[in-house]
Coordinates of C-alpha atoms and ligand atoms in Angstrom, one line a residue:
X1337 CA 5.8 23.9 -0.4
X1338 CA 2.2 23.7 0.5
X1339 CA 0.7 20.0 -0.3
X1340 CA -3.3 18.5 -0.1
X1341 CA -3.0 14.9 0.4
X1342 CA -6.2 13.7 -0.5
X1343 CA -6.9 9.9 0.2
X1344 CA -9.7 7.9 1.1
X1345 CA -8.1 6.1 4.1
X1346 CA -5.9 7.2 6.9
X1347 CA -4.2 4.8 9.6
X1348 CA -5.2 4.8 12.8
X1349 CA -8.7 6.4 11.8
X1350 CA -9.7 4.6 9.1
X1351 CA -8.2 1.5 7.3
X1352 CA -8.5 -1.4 4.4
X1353 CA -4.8 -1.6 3.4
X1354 CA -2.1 -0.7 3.0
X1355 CA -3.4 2.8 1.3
X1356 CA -3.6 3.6 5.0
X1357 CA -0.6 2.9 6.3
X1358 CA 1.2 5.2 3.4
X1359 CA -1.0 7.8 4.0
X1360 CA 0.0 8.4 7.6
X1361 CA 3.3 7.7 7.1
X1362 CA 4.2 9.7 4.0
X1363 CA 3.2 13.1 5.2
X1364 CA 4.3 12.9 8.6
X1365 CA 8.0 12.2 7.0
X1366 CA 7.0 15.4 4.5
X1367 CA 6.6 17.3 7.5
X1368 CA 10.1 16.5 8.4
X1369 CA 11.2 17.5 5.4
X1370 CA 9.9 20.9 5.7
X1371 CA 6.8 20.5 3.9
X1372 CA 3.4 21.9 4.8
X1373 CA 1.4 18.7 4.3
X1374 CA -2.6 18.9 4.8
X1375 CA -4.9 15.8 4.7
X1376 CA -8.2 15.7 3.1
X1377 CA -10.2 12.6 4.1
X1378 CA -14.2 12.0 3.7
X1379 CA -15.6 13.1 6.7
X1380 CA -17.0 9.0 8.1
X1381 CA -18.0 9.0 11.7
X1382 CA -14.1 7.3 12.6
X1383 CA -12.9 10.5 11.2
X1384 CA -14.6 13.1 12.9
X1385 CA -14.4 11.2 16.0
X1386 CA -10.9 10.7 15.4
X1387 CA -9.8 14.4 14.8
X1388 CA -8.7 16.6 17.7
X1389 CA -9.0 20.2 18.0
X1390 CA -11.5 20.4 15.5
X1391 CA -12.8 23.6 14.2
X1392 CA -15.0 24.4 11.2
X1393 CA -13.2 25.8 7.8
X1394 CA -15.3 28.6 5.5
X1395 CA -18.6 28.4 4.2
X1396 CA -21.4 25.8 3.6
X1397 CA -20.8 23.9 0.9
X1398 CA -23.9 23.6 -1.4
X1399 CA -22.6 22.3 -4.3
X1400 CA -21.2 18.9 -3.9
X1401 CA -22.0 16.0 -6.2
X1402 CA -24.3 13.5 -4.2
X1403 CA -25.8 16.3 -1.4
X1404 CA -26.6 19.5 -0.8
X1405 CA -24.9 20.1 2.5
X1406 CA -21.7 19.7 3.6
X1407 CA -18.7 21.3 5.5
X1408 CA -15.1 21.3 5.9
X1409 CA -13.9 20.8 9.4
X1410 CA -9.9 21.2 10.2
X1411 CA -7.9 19.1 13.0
X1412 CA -5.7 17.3 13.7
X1413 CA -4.4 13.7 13.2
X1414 CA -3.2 11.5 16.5
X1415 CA 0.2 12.1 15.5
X1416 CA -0.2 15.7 15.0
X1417 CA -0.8 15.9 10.6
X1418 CA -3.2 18.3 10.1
X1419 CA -6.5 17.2 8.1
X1420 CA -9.4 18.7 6.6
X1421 CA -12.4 16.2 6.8
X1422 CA -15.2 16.8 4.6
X1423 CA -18.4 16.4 6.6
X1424 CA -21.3 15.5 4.3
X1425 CA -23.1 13.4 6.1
X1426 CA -25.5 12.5 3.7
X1427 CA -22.8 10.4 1.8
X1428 CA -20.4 9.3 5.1
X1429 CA -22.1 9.1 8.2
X1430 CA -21.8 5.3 7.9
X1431 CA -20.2 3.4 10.4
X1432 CA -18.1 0.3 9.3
X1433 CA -15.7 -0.1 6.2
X1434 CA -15.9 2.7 3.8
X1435 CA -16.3 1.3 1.0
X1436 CA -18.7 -1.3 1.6
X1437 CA -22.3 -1.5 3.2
X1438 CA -23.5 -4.0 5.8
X1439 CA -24.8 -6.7 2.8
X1440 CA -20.6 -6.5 1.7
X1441 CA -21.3 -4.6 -1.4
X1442 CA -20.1 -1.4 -2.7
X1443 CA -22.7 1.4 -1.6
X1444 CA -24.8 2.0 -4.3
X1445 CA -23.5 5.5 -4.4
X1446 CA -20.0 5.6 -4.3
X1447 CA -19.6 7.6 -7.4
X1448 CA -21.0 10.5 -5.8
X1449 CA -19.4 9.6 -2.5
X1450 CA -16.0 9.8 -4.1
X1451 CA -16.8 12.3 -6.9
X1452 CA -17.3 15.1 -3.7
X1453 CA -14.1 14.2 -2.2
X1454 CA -12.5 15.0 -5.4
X1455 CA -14.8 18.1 -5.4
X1456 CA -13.5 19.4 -2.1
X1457 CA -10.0 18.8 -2.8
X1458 CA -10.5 21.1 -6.4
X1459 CA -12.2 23.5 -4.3
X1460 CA -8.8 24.3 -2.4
X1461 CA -7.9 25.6 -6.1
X1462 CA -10.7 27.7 -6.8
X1463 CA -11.1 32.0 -6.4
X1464 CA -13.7 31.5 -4.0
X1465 CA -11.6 28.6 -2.1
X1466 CA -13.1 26.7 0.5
X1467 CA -10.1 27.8 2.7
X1468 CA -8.9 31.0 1.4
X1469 CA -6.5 30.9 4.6
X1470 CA -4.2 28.0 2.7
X1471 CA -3.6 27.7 -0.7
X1472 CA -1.8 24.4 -1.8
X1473 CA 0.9 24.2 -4.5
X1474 CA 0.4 20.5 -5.2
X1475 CA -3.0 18.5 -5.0
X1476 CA -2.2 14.6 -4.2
X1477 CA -4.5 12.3 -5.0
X1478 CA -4.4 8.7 -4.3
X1479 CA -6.0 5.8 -5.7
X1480 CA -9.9 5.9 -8.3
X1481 CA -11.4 7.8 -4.9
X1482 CA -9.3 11.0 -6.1
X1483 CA -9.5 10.4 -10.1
X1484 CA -11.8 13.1 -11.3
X1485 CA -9.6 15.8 -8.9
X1486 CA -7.5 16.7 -11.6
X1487 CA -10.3 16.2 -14.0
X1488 CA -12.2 19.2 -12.1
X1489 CA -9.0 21.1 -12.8
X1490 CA -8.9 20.7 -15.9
X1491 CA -12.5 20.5 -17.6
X1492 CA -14.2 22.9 -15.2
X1493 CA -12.4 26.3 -15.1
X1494 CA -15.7 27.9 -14.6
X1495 CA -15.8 26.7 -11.1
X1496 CA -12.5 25.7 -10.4
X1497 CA -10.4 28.2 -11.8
X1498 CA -8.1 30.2 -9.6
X1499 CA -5.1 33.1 -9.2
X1500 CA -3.1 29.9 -8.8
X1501 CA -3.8 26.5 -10.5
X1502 CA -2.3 23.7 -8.3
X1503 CA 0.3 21.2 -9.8
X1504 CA -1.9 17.8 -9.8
X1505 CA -0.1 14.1 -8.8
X1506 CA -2.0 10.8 -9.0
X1507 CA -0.8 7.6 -7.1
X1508 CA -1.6 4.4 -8.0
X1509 CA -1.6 1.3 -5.5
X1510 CA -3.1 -0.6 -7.0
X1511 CA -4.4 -0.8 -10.6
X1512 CA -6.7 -3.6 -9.8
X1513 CA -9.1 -1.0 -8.4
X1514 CA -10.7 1.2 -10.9
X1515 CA -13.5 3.1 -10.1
X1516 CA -15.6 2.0 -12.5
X1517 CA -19.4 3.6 -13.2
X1518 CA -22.3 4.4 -15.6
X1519 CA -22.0 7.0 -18.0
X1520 CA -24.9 8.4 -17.0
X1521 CA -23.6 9.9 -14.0
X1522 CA -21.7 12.3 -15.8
X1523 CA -23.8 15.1 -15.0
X1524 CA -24.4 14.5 -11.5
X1525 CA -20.9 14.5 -10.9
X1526 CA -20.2 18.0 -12.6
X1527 CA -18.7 17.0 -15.5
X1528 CA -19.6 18.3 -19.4
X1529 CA -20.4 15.5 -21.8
X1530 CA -17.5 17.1 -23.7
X1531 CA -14.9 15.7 -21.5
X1532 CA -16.7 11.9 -22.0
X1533 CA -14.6 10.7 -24.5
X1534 CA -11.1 8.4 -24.9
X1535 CA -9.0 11.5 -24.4
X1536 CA -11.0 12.3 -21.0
X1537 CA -12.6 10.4 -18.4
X1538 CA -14.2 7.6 -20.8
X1539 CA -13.5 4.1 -20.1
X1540 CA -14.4 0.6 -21.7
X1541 CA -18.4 2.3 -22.1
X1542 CA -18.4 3.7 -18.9
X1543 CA -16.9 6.5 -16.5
X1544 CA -13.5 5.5 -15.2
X1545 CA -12.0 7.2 -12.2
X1546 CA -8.8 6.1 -12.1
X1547 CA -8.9 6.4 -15.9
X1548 CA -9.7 10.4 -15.7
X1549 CA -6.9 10.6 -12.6
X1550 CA -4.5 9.1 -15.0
X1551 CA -5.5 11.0 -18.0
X1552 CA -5.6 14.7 -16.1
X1553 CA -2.9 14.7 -13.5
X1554 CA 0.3 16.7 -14.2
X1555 CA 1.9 13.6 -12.8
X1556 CA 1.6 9.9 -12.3
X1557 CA 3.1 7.4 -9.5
X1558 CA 3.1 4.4 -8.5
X1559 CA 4.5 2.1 -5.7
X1560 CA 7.8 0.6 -6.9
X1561 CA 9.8 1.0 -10.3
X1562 CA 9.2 -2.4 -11.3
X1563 CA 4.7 -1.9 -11.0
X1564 CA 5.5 0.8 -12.7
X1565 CA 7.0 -1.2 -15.8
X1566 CA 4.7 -3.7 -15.2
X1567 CA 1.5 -1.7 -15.5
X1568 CA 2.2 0.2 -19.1
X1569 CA 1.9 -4.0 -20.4
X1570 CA -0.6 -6.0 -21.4
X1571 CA -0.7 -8.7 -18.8
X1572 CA -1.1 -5.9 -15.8
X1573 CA -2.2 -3.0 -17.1
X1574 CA -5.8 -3.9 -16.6
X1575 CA -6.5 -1.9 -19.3
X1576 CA -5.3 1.2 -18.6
X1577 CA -1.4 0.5 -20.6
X1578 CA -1.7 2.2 -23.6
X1579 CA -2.6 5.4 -21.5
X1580 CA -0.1 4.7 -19.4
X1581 CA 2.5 4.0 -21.9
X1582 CA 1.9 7.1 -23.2
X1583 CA 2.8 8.8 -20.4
X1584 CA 5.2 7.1 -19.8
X1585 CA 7.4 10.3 -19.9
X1586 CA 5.1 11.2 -16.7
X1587 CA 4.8 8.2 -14.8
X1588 CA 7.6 7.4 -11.8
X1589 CA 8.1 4.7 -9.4
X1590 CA 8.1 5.5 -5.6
X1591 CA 9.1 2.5 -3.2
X1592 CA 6.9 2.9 -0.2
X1593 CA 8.8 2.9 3.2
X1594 CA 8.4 1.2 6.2
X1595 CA 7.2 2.9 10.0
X1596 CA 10.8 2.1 12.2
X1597 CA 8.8 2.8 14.8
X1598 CA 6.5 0.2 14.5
X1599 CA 8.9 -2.3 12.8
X1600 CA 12.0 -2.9 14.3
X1601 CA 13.3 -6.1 16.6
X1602 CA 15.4 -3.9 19.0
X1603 CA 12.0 -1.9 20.2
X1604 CA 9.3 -4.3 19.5
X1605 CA 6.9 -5.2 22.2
X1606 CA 5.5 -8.1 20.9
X1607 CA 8.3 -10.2 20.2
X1608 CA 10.1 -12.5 23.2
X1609 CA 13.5 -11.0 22.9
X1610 CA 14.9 -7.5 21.6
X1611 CA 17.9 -7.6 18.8
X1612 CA 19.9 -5.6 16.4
X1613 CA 22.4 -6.2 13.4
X1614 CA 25.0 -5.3 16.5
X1615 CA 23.2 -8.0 19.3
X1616 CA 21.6 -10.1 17.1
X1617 CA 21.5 -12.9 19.9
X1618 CA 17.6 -12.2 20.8
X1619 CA 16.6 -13.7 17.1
X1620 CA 17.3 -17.5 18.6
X1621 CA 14.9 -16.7 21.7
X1622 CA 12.2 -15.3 19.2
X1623 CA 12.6 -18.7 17.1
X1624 CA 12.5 -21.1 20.1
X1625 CA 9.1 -19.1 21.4
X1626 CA 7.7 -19.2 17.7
X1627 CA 8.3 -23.1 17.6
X1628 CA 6.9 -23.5 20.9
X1629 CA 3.9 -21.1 19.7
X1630 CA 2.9 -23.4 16.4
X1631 CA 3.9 -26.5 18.3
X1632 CA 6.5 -26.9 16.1
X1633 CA 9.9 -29.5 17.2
X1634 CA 11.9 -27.1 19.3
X1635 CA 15.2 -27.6 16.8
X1636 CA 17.8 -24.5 16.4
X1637 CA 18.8 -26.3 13.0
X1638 CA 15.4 -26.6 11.1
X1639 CA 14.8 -23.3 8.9
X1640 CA 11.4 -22.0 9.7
X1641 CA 9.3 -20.5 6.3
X1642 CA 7.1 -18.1 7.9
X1643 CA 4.1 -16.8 6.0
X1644 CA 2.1 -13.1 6.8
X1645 CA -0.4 -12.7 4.5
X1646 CA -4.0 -12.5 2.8
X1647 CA -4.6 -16.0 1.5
X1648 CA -5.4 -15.4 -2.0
X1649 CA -4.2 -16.6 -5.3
X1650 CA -2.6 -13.5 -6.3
X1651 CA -0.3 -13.8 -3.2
X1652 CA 0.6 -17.4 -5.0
X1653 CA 0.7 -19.4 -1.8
X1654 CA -0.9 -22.3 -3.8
X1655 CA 2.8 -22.6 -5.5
X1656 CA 3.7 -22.8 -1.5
X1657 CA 1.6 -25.4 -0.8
X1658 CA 2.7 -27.6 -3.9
X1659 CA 6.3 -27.3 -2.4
X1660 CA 5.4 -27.5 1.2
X1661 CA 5.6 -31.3 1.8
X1662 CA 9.2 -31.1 0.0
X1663 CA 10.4 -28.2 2.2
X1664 CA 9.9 -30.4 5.4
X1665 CA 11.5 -33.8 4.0
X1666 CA 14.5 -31.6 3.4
X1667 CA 14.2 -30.4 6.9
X1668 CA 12.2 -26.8 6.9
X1669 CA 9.0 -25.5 8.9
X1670 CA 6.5 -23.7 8.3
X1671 CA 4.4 -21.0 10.2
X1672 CA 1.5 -19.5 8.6
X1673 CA -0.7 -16.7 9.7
X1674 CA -3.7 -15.4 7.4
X1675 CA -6.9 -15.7 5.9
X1676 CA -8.9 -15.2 3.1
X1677 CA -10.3 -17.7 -0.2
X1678 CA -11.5 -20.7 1.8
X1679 CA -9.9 -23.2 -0.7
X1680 CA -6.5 -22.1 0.4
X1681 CA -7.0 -21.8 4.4
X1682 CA -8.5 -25.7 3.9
X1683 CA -5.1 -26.4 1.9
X1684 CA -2.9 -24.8 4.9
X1685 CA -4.9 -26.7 7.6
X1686 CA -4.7 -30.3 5.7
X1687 CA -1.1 -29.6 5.4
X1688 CA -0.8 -28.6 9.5
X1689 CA -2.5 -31.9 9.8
X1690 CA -0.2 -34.3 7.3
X1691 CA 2.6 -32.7 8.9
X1692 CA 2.4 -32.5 12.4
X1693 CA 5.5 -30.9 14.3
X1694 CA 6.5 -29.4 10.8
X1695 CA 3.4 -27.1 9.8
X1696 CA 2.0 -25.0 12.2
X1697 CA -1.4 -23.0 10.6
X1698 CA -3.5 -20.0 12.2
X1699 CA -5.8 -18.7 10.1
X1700 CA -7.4 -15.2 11.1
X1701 CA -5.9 -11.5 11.3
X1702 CA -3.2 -11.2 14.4
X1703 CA -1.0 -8.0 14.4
X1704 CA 1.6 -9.4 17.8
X1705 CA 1.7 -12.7 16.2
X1706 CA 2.6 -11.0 12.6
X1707 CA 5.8 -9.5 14.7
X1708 CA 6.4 -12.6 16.6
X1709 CA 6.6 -14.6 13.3
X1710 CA 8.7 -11.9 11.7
X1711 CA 11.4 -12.1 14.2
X1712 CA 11.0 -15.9 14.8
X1713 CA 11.5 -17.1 11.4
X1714 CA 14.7 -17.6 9.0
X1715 CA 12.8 -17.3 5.6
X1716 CA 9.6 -14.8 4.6
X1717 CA 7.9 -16.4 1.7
X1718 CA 6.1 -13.5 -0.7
X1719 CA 5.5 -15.6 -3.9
X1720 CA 3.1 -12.9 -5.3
X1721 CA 1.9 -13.1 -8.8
X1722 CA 1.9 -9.5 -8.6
X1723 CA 3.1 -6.8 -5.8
X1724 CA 2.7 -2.9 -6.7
X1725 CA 5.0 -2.8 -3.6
X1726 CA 4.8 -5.2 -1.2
X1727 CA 5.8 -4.5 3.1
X1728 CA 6.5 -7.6 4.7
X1729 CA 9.3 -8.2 3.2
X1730 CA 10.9 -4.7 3.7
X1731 CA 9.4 -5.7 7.6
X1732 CA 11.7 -9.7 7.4
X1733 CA 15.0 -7.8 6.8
X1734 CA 14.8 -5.5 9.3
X1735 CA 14.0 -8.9 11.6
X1736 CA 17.1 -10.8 9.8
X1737 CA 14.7 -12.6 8.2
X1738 CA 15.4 -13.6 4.6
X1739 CA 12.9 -13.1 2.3
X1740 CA 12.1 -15.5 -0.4
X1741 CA 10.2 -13.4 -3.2
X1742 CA 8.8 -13.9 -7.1
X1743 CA 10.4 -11.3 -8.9
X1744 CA 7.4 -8.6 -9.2
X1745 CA 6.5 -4.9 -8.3
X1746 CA 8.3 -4.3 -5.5
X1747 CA 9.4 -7.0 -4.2
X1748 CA 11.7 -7.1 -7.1
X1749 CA 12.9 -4.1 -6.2
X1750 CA 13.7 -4.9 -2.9
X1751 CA 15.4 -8.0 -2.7
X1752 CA 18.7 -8.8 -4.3
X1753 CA 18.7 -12.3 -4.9
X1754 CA 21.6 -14.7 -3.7
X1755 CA 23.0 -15.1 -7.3
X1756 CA 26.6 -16.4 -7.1
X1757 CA 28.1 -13.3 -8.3
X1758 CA 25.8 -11.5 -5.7
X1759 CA 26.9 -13.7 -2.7
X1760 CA 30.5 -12.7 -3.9
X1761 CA 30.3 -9.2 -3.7
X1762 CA 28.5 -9.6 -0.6
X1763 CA 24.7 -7.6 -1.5
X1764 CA 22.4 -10.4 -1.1
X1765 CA 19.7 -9.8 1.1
X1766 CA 16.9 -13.0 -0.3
X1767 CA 15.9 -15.1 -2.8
X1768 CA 13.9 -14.4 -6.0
X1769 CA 12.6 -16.5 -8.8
X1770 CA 10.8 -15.2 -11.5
X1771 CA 8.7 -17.4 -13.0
X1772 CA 5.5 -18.1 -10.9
X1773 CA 5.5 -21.9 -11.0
X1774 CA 5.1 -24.3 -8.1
X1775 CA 8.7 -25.5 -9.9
X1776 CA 10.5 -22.3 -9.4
X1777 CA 9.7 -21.4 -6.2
X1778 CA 10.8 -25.2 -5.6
X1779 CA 14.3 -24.2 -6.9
X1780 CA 14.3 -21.0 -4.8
X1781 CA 13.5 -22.8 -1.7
X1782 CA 16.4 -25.7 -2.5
X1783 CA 18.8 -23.1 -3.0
X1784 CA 17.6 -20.8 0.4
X1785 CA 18.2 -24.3 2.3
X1786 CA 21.4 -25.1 0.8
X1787 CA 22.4 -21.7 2.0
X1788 CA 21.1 -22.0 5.0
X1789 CA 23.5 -25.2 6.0
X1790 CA 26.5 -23.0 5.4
X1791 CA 25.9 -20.6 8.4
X1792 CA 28.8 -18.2 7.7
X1793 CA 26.9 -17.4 4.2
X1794 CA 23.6 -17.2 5.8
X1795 CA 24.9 -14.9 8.8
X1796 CA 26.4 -12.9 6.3
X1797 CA 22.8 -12.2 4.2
X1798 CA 21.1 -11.7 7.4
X1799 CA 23.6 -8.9 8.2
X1800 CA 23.4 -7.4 5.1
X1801 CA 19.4 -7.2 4.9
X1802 CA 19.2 -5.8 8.4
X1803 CA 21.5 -3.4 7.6
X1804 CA 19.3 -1.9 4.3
X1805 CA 17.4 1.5 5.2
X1806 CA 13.9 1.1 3.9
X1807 CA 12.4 4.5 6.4
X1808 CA 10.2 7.0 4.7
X1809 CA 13.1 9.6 4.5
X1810 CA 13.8 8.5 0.5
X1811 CA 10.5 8.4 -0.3
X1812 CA 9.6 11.7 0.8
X1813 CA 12.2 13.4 -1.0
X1814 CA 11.5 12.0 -3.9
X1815 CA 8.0 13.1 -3.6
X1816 CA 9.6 16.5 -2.8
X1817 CA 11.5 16.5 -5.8
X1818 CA 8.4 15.5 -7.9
X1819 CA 6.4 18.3 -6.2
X1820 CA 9.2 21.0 -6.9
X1821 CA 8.5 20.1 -10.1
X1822 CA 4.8 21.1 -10.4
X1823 CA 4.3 23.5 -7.8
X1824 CA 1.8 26.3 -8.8
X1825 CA 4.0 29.2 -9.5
Ligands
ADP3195 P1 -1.4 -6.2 0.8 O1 -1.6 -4.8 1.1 O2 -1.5 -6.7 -0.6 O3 -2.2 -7.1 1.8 P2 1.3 -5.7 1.9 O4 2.5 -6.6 2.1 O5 1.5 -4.4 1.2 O6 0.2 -6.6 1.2 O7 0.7 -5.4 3.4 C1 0.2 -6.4 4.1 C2 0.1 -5.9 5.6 O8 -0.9 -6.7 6.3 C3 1.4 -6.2 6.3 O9 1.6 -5.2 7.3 C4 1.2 -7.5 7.0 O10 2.0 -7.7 8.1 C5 -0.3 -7.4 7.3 N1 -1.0 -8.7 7.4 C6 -1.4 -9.5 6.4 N2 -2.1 -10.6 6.8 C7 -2.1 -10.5 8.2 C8 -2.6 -11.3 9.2 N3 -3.3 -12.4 8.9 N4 -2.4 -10.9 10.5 C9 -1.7 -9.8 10.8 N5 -1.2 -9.0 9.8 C10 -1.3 -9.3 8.5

């Protein structure tokens, strides 16, 4: 099983989210699997920097949307993945975020940027192929920068046609992101007016990426089973539900996995102490050093809430901040690391000031201190109004940290709530309220407490969530499956 992987962003090369951090980890576990996974990233200076044993793939390519002269380079990734980049440097020899120029706004030309990635990636499909050396049987694209891949496929057999037409799979991560962009690029990005239309790549008046992914591809995923529920309705389909509910037939939920590696208390070099579900003793050393860190009251007995996050109302930290003053009159703390929407970093540092010893606030982006508060704290508070899929909590469990979650995406998926019947069979590993009110989460954190003062219960959660297996070995077989499925025959 031959795969392209083609994404915009690839950790530790180039990164915005948590796009990234899937795309390195996904098909490095594929590869253990047995699959022959290739990368296909736009070729930004980070990239070709970042690529070792490089060596240049076929021909020129002169026909790219957006530039006249480009070439596909093959090397390798820091772990070893082997990626094409596509070096046009007309549309990527850009330093900085890739998305975005210097003035924060999208680059005026991102249509074509994107629309040649998606060109490259079909070109792997065509007779003349712009690597006649490898062939994939499954193009994967991810996010709008991939959309019109499978639209290539599709509308323009004249160039893209092939012995062998690759199966096509599109991944959403988020359906807030659209790719959105005049009509009247249409034929600058190689595609006849015939295929501008609601059954093709039109969207609300204009040319939608992700819309023409999500129309074209054999197959559709998303993040978590719940997102992908969630995104065939009104409220968070941004749009793109009715296409989506009627594919539903074609449209599967992946969870995303988490890098062990990277994430795990008994290896991590950031935090004070090592632990494990069988030596768990290190976890009161990382709490102690936490409450020293935020200057909170050095006491064993006071839960700490920890919060890792973007500071943003979708995360729904406002609800945490109408419960916050509660939480420490019934004896909690808080630790908060993040930034973002300057109305909610003011709110966090007022309430570090009203509640000295209680609250402890750094705003700003700090990966050690993101582990240290992991393994430090009792409770992870993800109130998200919505989550496609959703990491730090996967992360808490591993530290024995429980998280406290709205029901949503994937962090409904995740977390089985402390129900009474779930505490009785023993599979609680959180808390989860489903309504996303300053009231509910209120409830959930009354309950997490009252939990919390019977320590035989609590040990028991803590147990349990370390104990769940979130690693990318699941996820990449389902992806295996779903290729199997597909695969050019
Ligand atoms: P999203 O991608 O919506 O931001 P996720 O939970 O999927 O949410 O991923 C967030 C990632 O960013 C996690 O790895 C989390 O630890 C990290 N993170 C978020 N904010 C910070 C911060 N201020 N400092 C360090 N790491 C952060």
């Amino acid at each position: 099983m031959r795969v392209l992987f083609v994404t915009p962003e690839c950790f530790p090369l180039v990164k915005t989210g948590g796009l990234a951090d899937v795309s390195a980890a996904l098909p490095a576990a594929l590869t253990k699997i047995g699959v022959d996974v290739r990368l296909l990233l736009p070729g930004y200076p980070a990239v070709l920097d970042g690529l070792s044993h490089m060596h240049e793939v076929g021909d020129l390519i002169t026909d790219l949307p957006g530039t006249e002269r480009a070439r596909l380079v093959l090397g390798h990734m820091p772990d070893g993945t082997l990626a094409y980049a596509l070096d046009a440097p007309a549309l990527y020899a850009r330093p900085g975020n890739p998305y975005l120029g210097p003035d924060g706004k999208d680059w005026p030309d991102n249509a074509q940027r994107f629309a040649a990635l998606s060109w490259a990636a079909a070109g792997f499909a065509a007779h003349e192929s712009y690597d006649p050396w490898w062939r994939p049987d499954v193009i994967h694209g991810h996010d709008w920068q991939t959309g019109l891949m499978p639209a290539y496929l599709r509308v323009r057999p004249d160039r893209f046609g092939g012995p062998f037409r690759p199966g096509t799979v599109m991944t959403i991560h988020n359906i807030a992101y659209q790719g959105h962009f005049s009509p009247h690029l249409l034929g600058e990005v190689g595609l006849p007016a015939s295929c501008y239309a609601m059954d093709g790549v039109e969207y609300y008046g204009g040319l939608g990426y992700l819309k023409a992914g999500c129309w074209y591809a054999d197959r559709l995923t998303t993040v978590s089973h719940t997102y992908a529920h969630e995104i065939q309705t009104d409220e968070q389909g941004m749009g793109l539900q009715g296409l989506l509910s009627h594919r539903t037939h074609d449209l599967s939920g992946i969870v995303n996995g988490v890098d062990y590696d990277v994430w795990d208390p008994a290896t991590d070099p950031h935090i004070a102490a090592r632990y494990s579900i069988d030596n768990p003793s290190g976890k009161a050393v990382c709490k102690t050093e936490l409450q020293i860190a935020y200057s909170l009251e050095r006491n064993p007995d006071r839960p700490i809430a920890g919060i890792i996050s973007r500071l943003t109302w979708h995360k729904g930290l406002d609800m945490v901040l109408e419960n916050a003053a509660a939480w420490v009159a019934a004896g909690g703390q808080l630790a908060v690391l993040g930034s973002g929407e300057a109305w909610m970093e003011g709110g966090f540092r007022h309430l570090a000031d009203w509640h000295p010893g209680s609250v402890g606030v750094r705003i700003g982006y700090d990966e050690a201190l993101s582990h240290r508060i992991q393994a430090g704290s009792d409770l992870l508070l993800v109130p998200s109004r919505s989550e496609p899929c959703g990491l730090t909590q996967m992360y808490a469990m591993k530290y024995g940290t429980l998280p406290l979650v709205r029901r949503t995406g994937g962090l409904a998926d995740t977390v089985i709530d402390a129900t009474p019947a779930a505490l009785a069979d023993g599979v609680a590993t959180g808390f989860a309220f489903m309504n996303a009110t300053g009231q509910e989460l209120g409830f959930a954190l009354r309950r997490a407490m009252a939990i919390y003062r019977k320590p035989e219960l609590w040990n028991a959660m803590r147990t349990r969530a370390m104990g769940r297996d979130f690693g990318w070995e699941r996820p990449a077989r389902e992806y295996l499956e779903l290729y199997e499925g597909i695969a050019a025959e």
